[in-house]
XYZ file of C-alpha atoms in Angstrom:
66
model
C 2.932 -91.116 34.837
C 5.792 -93.082 33.346
C 7.560 -92.573 30.019
C 6.720 -96.050 28.737
C 4.803 -99.214 29.601
C 7.905 -101.163 30.650
C 8.988 -98.540 33.194
C 5.467 -98.224 34.559
C 5.051 -101.984 34.894
C 8.440 -102.471 36.550
C 7.757 -99.712 39.074
C 4.233 -100.969 39.748
C 5.460 -104.509 40.422
C 8.294 -103.289 42.666
C 5.900 -101.238 44.794
C 3.294 -104.012 44.800
C 5.738 -106.632 46.054
C 7.668 -104.493 48.565
C 4.968 -102.343 50.195
C 2.714 -103.584 52.954
C -0.503 -102.706 51.132
C -3.003 -104.032 48.627
C -2.354 -102.897 45.090
C -5.065 -103.302 42.466
C -4.482 -102.691 38.809
C -3.643 -101.778 36.229
C -7.086 -100.452 35.368
C -7.885 -99.805 31.726
C -10.049 -96.756 31.166
C -11.947 -95.344 28.233
C -13.491 -98.613 27.057
C -17.220 -99.048 26.456
C -17.273 -102.037 28.795
C -15.043 -102.866 31.782
C -11.771 -104.495 30.737
C -8.769 -105.094 32.963
C -5.481 -106.895 32.504
C -3.497 -109.465 34.466
C 0.146 -110.332 34.024
C 1.397 -113.897 33.687
C 2.920 -113.566 37.143
C -0.334 -112.535 38.820
C -0.923 -114.057 42.225
C -4.296 -115.451 43.285
C -4.985 -112.291 45.304
C -4.216 -110.160 42.222
C -6.771 -112.156 40.233
C -9.452 -111.911 42.924
C -8.980 -108.146 43.353
C -9.045 -107.577 39.593
C -12.266 -109.579 39.279
C -13.808 -107.511 42.097
C -12.678 -104.263 40.465
C -14.100 -105.311 37.096
C -17.408 -106.294 38.714
C -17.660 -102.881 40.391
C -16.903 -101.160 37.084
C -19.549 -103.291 35.329
C -22.140 -102.338 37.945
C -21.309 -98.655 37.480
C -21.679 -98.950 33.693
C -24.977 -100.791 34.174
C -26.340 -98.077 36.451
C -25.358 -95.357 33.954
C -27.075 -97.203 31.105
C -30.370 -97.552 33.024
């Protein structure tokens, strides 16, 4: 947990770019339908992973509604 959005975003991007791992997010929670965000500097991989995450969330919502 970070004190503000700017600090959280800066830390997230630093870890994402320097670590040898896949980082997916940020994930928005508490919405009725799946919604996620991409920054202007998102790489193609970031976009693909976010789309996959959103699709998984949509499938989970769909299964809960049925």
